[in-house]
Amino acid sequence: MSFEEIEAIGICDWNKLEPKRFTYKPQYLRPYDVDVKIIACGICGSDIHCIKGHYGKPFLPLAVGHEIVGYIVGMGAEVDKKKFAIGDRVGVGPECDSCGKCWRCEHGIENNCEQMVTTFHGTYPSGVHSQGGYANYVRVNNKFAFRIPDDLDTISAAPLMCGGITGYRPLLTAGVKKGTKVGVSGIGGIGHMTILFAKALGAEVTAISRNDKKREIAKKLGADHYVSMEDAKFPSEFKNSLDVIVNTASSFSEGRVKSVMSMMRPYGKFIFVTAPGAGQKLELDPGFMILGSYSVSGSAAGSPEEIDGMLQLAAAKQIKPWVETLDINEKNVTQAWKRMEEGDVRFRFVLTGYDKCFGN
Ligand SMILES: NC(=O)c1ccc[n+]([C@@H]2O[C@H](COP(=O)([O-])OP(=O)(O)OC[C@H]3O[C@@H](n4cnc5c(N)ncnc54)[C@H](OP(=O)(O)O)[C@@H]3O)[C@@H](O)[C@H]2O)c1
Ligand SMILES: [Zn+2]
Ligand SMILES: [Zn+2]
């Protein structure tokens, strides 16, 4: 099967966060592309940054969404038939294409390719724009489609395609294992999945949040400790308590990064996934960094191999994000974005009901 037009829901005006239906012509089917009929898509914090113009305003209309699960309904002639068949259930995350030629791609870290095409808001070398998963179909390079293990249900798998891998990868690269003292700062979509993965790896987990509101729910997620940044004892009484901090807060603007970092023991690793608006800076105090012998790094989603590994681990340990499902339509997407901005979701929205919206 191949198609000329895809139906989507997205923004048509940067000043109005009211998504509307539109159709678009996808990038032509390359020999190594697959066509995916979408059945679910999570709403990531990056969707909100993007529609608000934080990543620039390159084109309209624009459909976001990069926590996609669907079925393969078409593929190019060169797709390995041992890897994929029509009808396979696959996930697609924040990346849909990379150059395939640079040092990074040749070393299997396509998530760091400087010419990558993001699943939405990107532009292919042909000049065609990429559109995301608030749509009936998506066409992607098969390298960025991942088979969902049979033991993982679709609704749980969707948020893992971005939030799951983004939260898991820092734990993997920091060598988190049984007993590692891990702090997770920012308990939203990615933060809550980071807690679930850290617990599955046997870590002792501290949830760090801007206020006290999530104390009980963090415990239910499995966090061993909770630190509110409003606590009068923060950060002084919590110093030297953590080996690794994964910073998933959506902004550095509140200037609390140094206080959170001071919770680390010397040689601690602070890994941020925060992708704030263009121009926002992460400020580091050299003396503080030297005295703590701290490491600071950023982390982008995950490589294809890491994504496969994350999905296997999630299936084996039955790691299930906490989600609220919503039928995809203009009204529900508007509401979901509004509630995301207000932090009113525990912890991820997943759009479903695609056939009701777009037909079969
Ligand atoms: N690196 C990557 O590959 C990658 C991939 C996907 C997303 N991201 C980025 O990761 C970040 C988190 O995404 P998400 O989906 O988890 O978002 P989310 O569900 O909205 O959660 C973000 C959390 O950040 C905290 N927060 C909210 N507003 C804040 C502010 N003004 N200042 C400081 N903290 C604030 C809140 O936690 P508390 O209330 O607990 O403090 C909130 O729950 C976003 O910046 C997103 O763009 C990065
Ligand atoms: Zn995302
Ligand atoms: Zn590359």
Coordinates of C-alpha atoms and ligand atoms in Angstrom, one line a residue:
M1 CA 0.0 0.0 0.0
S2 CA 1.1 3.5 -0.7
F3 CA -0.6 6.8 -0.2
E4 CA -0.4 10.3 -1.5
E5 CA -2.1 12.2 1.4
I6 CA -2.0 11.8 5.1
E7 CA -4.7 13.2 7.4
A8 CA -3.4 15.0 10.5
I9 CA -4.3 17.2 13.4
G10 CA -2.0 20.1 14.1
I11 CA -1.5 23.8 14.5
C12 CA -2.2 26.2 11.6
D13 CA -1.4 29.4 13.4
W14 CA 1.5 30.0 15.8
N15 CA -0.6 32.4 17.9
K16 CA -3.5 29.9 18.4
L17 CA -2.8 26.7 20.1
E18 CA -6.0 25.3 18.6
P19 CA -5.2 22.3 16.5
K20 CA -7.2 21.8 13.2
R21 CA -7.5 18.9 10.8
F22 CA -5.4 19.1 7.6
T23 CA -3.9 16.9 5.0
Y24 CA -0.3 16.8 3.8
K25 CA 1.7 15.0 1.1
P26 CA 4.4 12.8 2.7
Q27 CA 8.0 12.5 1.6
Y28 CA 8.1 10.0 -1.4
L29 CA 8.5 6.3 -0.5
R30 CA 12.2 5.6 -0.5
P31 CA 13.4 1.9 -0.9
Y32 CA 14.2 1.8 2.8
D33 CA 11.1 3.5 4.2
V34 CA 8.1 1.9 5.9
D35 CA 4.5 3.2 6.1
V36 CA 2.9 2.9 9.5
K37 CA -0.8 3.1 10.2
I38 CA -1.0 4.8 13.6
I39 CA -3.1 3.4 16.4
A40 CA -1.7 5.4 19.4
C41 CA 0.6 8.3 20.2
G42 CA 1.8 9.8 23.5
I43 CA 1.9 13.5 24.1
C44 CA 5.5 14.5 25.0
G45 CA 6.6 17.7 26.7
S46 CA 8.5 18.4 23.4
D47 CA 5.1 18.6 21.7
I48 CA 4.3 21.5 23.9
H49 CA 7.6 23.3 23.5
C50 CA 7.3 22.9 19.7
I51 CA 3.7 24.2 19.3
K52 CA 4.7 27.2 21.4
G53 CA 7.5 28.0 18.9
H54 CA 10.3 27.3 21.3
Y55 CA 12.1 25.3 18.6
G56 CA 11.6 27.9 15.9
K57 CA 8.7 28.4 13.5
P58 CA 9.8 26.8 10.2
F59 CA 6.4 25.8 8.6
L60 CA 2.7 25.4 9.1
P61 CA 0.5 23.5 9.3
L62 CA 2.4 21.3 11.8
A63 CA 1.3 18.0 13.4
V64 CA 3.5 17.0 16.4
G65 CA 3.7 13.6 18.2
H66 CA 6.6 11.3 18.4
E67 CA 5.5 8.5 20.7
I68 CA 3.9 6.5 18.0
V69 CA 2.7 2.9 17.8
G70 CA 1.1 1.4 14.7
Y71 CA 1.1 -1.4 12.2
I72 CA 3.3 -1.6 9.1
V73 CA 1.1 -1.3 6.0
G74 CA 3.7 -0.7 3.3
M75 CA 7.4 -0.8 2.7
G76 CA 10.0 0.0 0.2
A77 CA 11.7 -2.7 -1.9
E78 CA 15.0 -2.7 0.1
V79 CA 13.5 -3.2 3.6
D80 CA 14.9 -6.4 5.0
K81 CA 12.0 -8.9 4.9
K82 CA 13.5 -10.8 7.9
K83 CA 13.3 -7.6 9.9
F84 CA 9.8 -6.4 9.1
A85 CA 6.6 -7.8 7.5
I86 CA 3.3 -6.1 6.7
G87 CA 1.2 -6.2 9.8
D88 CA 4.1 -5.9 12.3
R89 CA 3.4 -3.7 15.3
V90 CA 6.1 -1.1 15.6
G91 CA 7.0 2.1 17.5
V92 CA 8.5 5.3 16.2
G93 CA 10.2 7.8 18.5
P94 CA 11.6 11.4 18.0
E95 CA 13.8 10.5 15.0
C96 CA 12.6 9.4 11.6
D97 CA 15.7 9.6 9.4
S98 CA 19.5 10.3 9.6
C99 CA 22.2 10.9 7.1
G100 CA 23.5 7.3 7.4
K101 CA 27.0 8.5 6.3
C102 CA 28.6 10.5 9.1
W103 CA 30.9 9.2 11.8
R104 CA 28.0 9.1 14.3
C105 CA 25.6 7.1 12.0
E106 CA 28.5 4.7 11.1
H107 CA 29.0 4.1 14.8
G108 CA 25.3 3.3 15.6
I109 CA 24.6 6.5 17.4
E110 CA 22.1 8.0 14.9
N111 CA 20.4 9.8 17.8
N112 CA 23.4 12.1 17.7
C113 CA 23.5 12.6 13.9
E114 CA 23.7 16.3 13.1
Q115 CA 21.7 15.8 10.0
M116 CA 18.9 13.7 11.6
V117 CA 15.4 14.4 10.6
T118 CA 13.1 14.7 13.6
T119 CA 9.7 12.9 13.4
F120 CA 7.9 16.3 13.4
H121 CA 9.1 19.8 12.7
G122 CA 12.0 18.5 10.6
T123 CA 12.9 18.8 6.9
Y124 CA 14.2 16.0 4.7
P125 CA 17.1 16.6 2.3
S126 CA 14.4 16.7 -0.4
G127 CA 12.8 19.7 1.2
V128 CA 9.7 17.9 2.4
H129 CA 8.7 18.6 6.0
S130 CA 8.2 15.8 8.5
Q131 CA 4.9 15.6 10.4
G132 CA 4.2 13.6 13.5
G133 CA 1.9 11.1 15.0
Y134 CA -1.3 13.1 15.4
A135 CA -2.2 11.6 12.0
N136 CA -3.5 8.5 10.4
Y137 CA -0.1 7.4 8.9
V138 CA 3.5 8.2 9.1
R139 CA 6.3 7.2 6.7
V140 CA 9.8 6.7 8.2
N141 CA 13.2 5.2 7.4
N142 CA 12.8 1.6 8.7
K143 CA 15.9 2.1 10.8
F144 CA 13.8 4.3 13.1
A145 CA 10.9 1.8 13.4
F146 CA 11.1 -0.7 16.3
R147 CA 9.2 -3.9 16.7
I148 CA 7.1 -3.8 19.9
P149 CA 7.6 -7.0 22.0
D150 CA 4.4 -9.1 22.1
D151 CA 4.4 -8.8 25.9
L152 CA 4.1 -5.0 25.8
D153 CA 0.6 -3.5 25.2
T154 CA 0.2 -0.7 22.8
I155 CA -0.9 2.0 25.3
S156 CA 2.1 1.3 27.5
A157 CA 4.5 1.1 24.6
A158 CA 3.6 4.5 23.1
P159 CA 5.2 6.7 25.8
L160 CA 8.2 4.5 25.9
M161 CA 9.1 5.5 22.3
C162 CA 10.3 8.9 23.5
G163 CA 9.8 9.4 27.2
G164 CA 10.9 5.9 28.1
I165 CA 14.1 5.8 26.1
T166 CA 14.9 9.4 27.1
G167 CA 14.6 8.6 30.8
Y168 CA 16.3 5.2 30.6
R169 CA 19.4 6.1 28.5
P170 CA 21.0 8.3 31.2
L171 CA 20.6 5.4 33.7
L172 CA 22.2 3.1 31.2
T173 CA 25.2 5.4 30.3
A174 CA 25.8 6.2 34.0
G175 CA 26.0 2.5 34.8
V176 CA 23.1 2.5 37.3
K177 CA 22.7 -0.8 39.0
K178 CA 21.5 -2.3 42.3
G179 CA 22.1 0.2 45.1
T180 CA 23.1 3.2 43.0
K181 CA 21.6 6.3 44.5
V182 CA 19.7 8.0 41.7
G183 CA 17.9 11.4 41.9
V184 CA 15.2 12.2 39.3
S185 CA 14.5 15.9 39.1
G186 CA 11.2 16.9 37.6
I187 CA 8.4 14.3 38.0
G188 CA 6.4 14.6 34.8
G189 CA 6.1 12.3 31.9
I190 CA 9.8 11.5 31.5
G191 CA 10.5 11.8 35.2
H192 CA 8.0 9.2 36.2
M193 CA 9.3 6.7 33.6
T194 CA 12.8 7.4 34.8
I195 CA 11.7 6.4 38.3
L196 CA 10.1 3.2 37.0
F197 CA 13.3 2.2 35.0
A198 CA 15.6 3.1 37.9
K199 CA 13.7 0.9 40.3
A200 CA 13.7 -1.9 37.7
L201 CA 17.5 -1.6 37.7
G202 CA 17.6 -1.9 41.5
A203 CA 18.5 1.7 42.3
E204 CA 17.6 3.6 45.4
V205 CA 15.6 6.5 44.0
T206 CA 15.0 10.0 45.2
A207 CA 12.2 12.0 43.5
I208 CA 13.0 15.8 43.4
S209 CA 10.1 18.1 42.6
R210 CA 9.5 21.9 42.7
N211 CA 7.0 21.5 45.6
D212 CA 5.4 19.0 47.9
K213 CA 2.4 18.1 45.7
K214 CA 3.7 14.9 44.2
R215 CA 5.1 13.3 47.5
E216 CA 2.4 10.6 47.8
I217 CA 2.3 9.8 44.1
A218 CA 6.1 9.5 43.9
K219 CA 6.0 6.9 46.6
K220 CA 3.3 5.0 44.6
L221 CA 5.7 5.1 41.6
G222 CA 8.3 3.4 43.8
A223 CA 10.5 6.3 44.8
D224 CA 12.3 5.6 48.1
H225 CA 12.7 9.3 49.0
Y226 CA 11.1 12.6 48.1
V227 CA 12.7 16.1 48.2
S228 CA 10.6 19.2 47.7
M229 CA 12.6 22.2 46.5
E230 CA 10.3 24.3 48.8
D231 CA 11.5 22.5 51.8
A232 CA 13.4 24.9 54.1
K233 CA 16.0 22.3 54.5
F234 CA 16.6 22.1 50.8
P235 CA 19.4 21.7 49.6
S236 CA 21.6 21.9 52.8
E237 CA 20.3 18.7 54.5
F238 CA 20.3 16.6 51.3
K239 CA 23.8 17.2 50.2
N240 CA 26.1 14.3 49.4
S241 CA 23.2 11.9 49.0
L242 CA 23.2 11.0 45.3
D243 CA 25.5 9.3 42.7
V244 CA 23.5 10.2 39.6
I245 CA 20.9 12.8 38.9
V246 CA 18.7 12.7 35.8
N247 CA 17.2 16.1 35.2
T248 CA 13.9 15.9 33.4
A249 CA 12.5 19.3 34.4
S250 CA 11.3 21.2 31.3
S251 CA 13.2 24.4 32.0
F252 CA 16.4 25.7 33.6
S253 CA 14.8 29.1 34.1
E254 CA 14.1 28.6 37.7
G255 CA 17.8 28.6 38.5
R256 CA 17.7 25.7 40.9
V257 CA 20.0 23.5 39.0
K258 CA 23.0 24.3 41.3
S259 CA 20.9 23.4 44.4
V260 CA 19.8 20.2 42.8
M261 CA 23.4 19.4 41.8
S262 CA 24.6 20.0 45.3
M263 CA 22.8 16.9 46.3
M264 CA 25.5 14.9 44.5
R265 CA 28.4 13.2 46.1
P266 CA 31.8 14.1 44.6
Y267 CA 32.2 12.4 41.2
G268 CA 28.5 12.5 40.8
K269 CA 27.0 12.5 37.3
F270 CA 24.3 15.1 36.4
I271 CA 22.6 14.2 33.1
F272 CA 19.9 16.4 31.7
V273 CA 17.4 15.6 29.0
T274 CA 15.7 19.1 29.4
A275 CA 15.3 20.6 25.9
P276 CA 14.2 24.1 26.8
G277 CA 13.4 26.9 24.4
A278 CA 16.1 28.2 22.1
G279 CA 18.3 30.7 23.9
Q280 CA 17.8 29.3 27.4
K281 CA 21.3 28.5 28.9
L282 CA 22.5 26.1 31.5
E283 CA 24.8 28.0 33.8
L284 CA 27.6 26.2 35.6
D285 CA 29.8 27.6 38.4
P286 CA 33.4 26.4 37.6
G287 CA 34.5 26.4 41.3
F288 CA 31.5 24.4 42.4
M289 CA 32.1 21.9 39.5
I290 CA 35.8 21.5 40.4
L291 CA 35.2 21.1 44.1
G292 CA 32.7 18.4 43.4
S293 CA 34.6 16.7 40.5
Y294 CA 31.2 16.6 38.9
S295 CA 30.3 15.5 35.4
V296 CA 27.5 17.1 33.5
S297 CA 26.1 15.8 30.2
G298 CA 23.1 16.0 28.0
S299 CA 21.3 13.0 26.5
A300 CA 19.2 12.7 23.3
A301 CA 16.6 9.9 23.3
G302 CA 18.6 6.8 22.4
S303 CA 20.3 4.9 19.6
P304 CA 18.5 2.2 17.7
E305 CA 20.3 -0.5 19.8
E306 CA 19.4 1.3 23.0
I307 CA 15.8 1.6 22.0
D308 CA 15.5 -2.1 21.3
G309 CA 17.2 -2.9 24.6
M310 CA 14.8 -0.5 26.5
L311 CA 11.7 -2.2 24.9
Q312 CA 13.1 -5.7 25.8
L313 CA 13.7 -4.5 29.4
A314 CA 10.2 -2.9 29.6
A315 CA 8.6 -6.1 28.4
A316 CA 10.7 -8.4 30.7
K317 CA 10.0 -6.2 33.8
Q318 CA 6.5 -5.1 32.7
I319 CA 7.4 -1.5 33.1
K320 CA 4.2 0.4 32.4
P321 CA 4.0 4.2 32.2
W322 CA 1.0 5.7 34.0
V323 CA -1.2 7.0 31.3
E324 CA -4.6 8.7 30.6
T325 CA -6.0 7.8 27.2
L326 CA -8.0 10.2 25.0
D327 CA -9.6 9.8 21.7
I328 CA -7.8 11.8 19.1
N329 CA -9.8 14.8 17.8
E330 CA -9.3 18.6 17.8
K331 CA -11.2 19.2 21.0
N332 CA -9.3 16.5 23.0
V333 CA -5.9 17.6 21.7
T334 CA -6.6 21.2 22.7
Q335 CA -7.6 20.1 26.2
A336 CA -4.7 17.7 26.6
W337 CA -2.2 20.5 25.6
K338 CA -3.8 22.8 28.1
R339 CA -3.7 20.3 30.9
M340 CA 0.0 19.4 30.0
E341 CA 0.9 23.0 30.4
E342 CA -0.8 23.1 33.8
G343 CA 1.0 19.9 34.9
D344 CA -2.4 18.3 35.2
V345 CA -1.7 14.8 33.9
R346 CA -0.6 11.6 35.8
F347 CA 1.7 11.2 33.9
R348 CA 1.2 10.9 30.1
F349 CA -1.6 11.4 27.7
V350 CA -1.9 8.7 25.0
L351 CA -4.1 9.5 22.0
T352 CA -6.1 6.5 20.8
G353 CA -9.3 6.0 18.8
Y354 CA -7.6 6.8 15.5
D355 CA -10.1 4.9 13.4
K356 CA -13.0 6.9 14.9
C357 CA -11.2 10.1 13.9
F358 CA -9.8 9.3 10.5
G359 CA -11.8 6.2 9.4
N360 CA -10.2 2.9 8.6
Ligands
LIG1 N1 16.6 14.9 25.4 C1 15.7 14.4 24.7 O1 15.9 13.5 23.9 C2 14.3 14.7 25.0 C3 13.2 13.9 24.6 C4 11.9 14.2 24.9 C5 11.7 15.3 25.7 N2 12.7 16.1 26.2 C6 12.5 17.2 27.1 O2 12.4 16.8 28.4 C7 11.7 17.7 29.2 C8 10.6 17.0 30.0 O3 9.6 16.4 29.1 P1 8.3 15.7 29.7 O4 7.6 15.1 28.6 O5 8.7 14.9 30.9 O6 7.5 17.0 30.2 P2 6.4 17.1 31.4 O7 5.6 15.9 31.4 O8 5.7 18.4 31.1 O9 7.2 17.2 32.7 C9 8.1 18.2 33.0 C10 8.3 18.4 34.5 O10 9.2 19.6 34.6 C11 8.8 20.3 35.8 N3 8.5 21.7 35.4 C12 7.4 22.2 34.8 N4 7.5 23.5 34.5 C13 8.8 23.8 35.0 C14 9.5 25.1 35.0 N5 9.0 26.2 34.5 N6 10.7 25.0 35.5 C15 11.3 23.9 36.0 N7 10.6 22.7 36.0 C16 9.4 22.7 35.5 C17 7.6 19.6 36.4 O11 8.1 18.7 37.4 P3 7.9 19.0 39.0 O12 6.5 19.6 39.1 O13 8.0 17.6 39.6 O14 9.0 19.9 39.4 C18 7.0 18.8 35.2 O15 6.3 17.7 35.6 C19 11.1 18.8 28.2 O16 12.0 19.9 28.1 C20 11.2 18.0 26.9 O17 11.3 18.8 25.7 C21 14.0 15.8 25.8
ZN2 ZN 9.5 13.4 23.2
ZN3 ZN 24.6 10.9 10.3

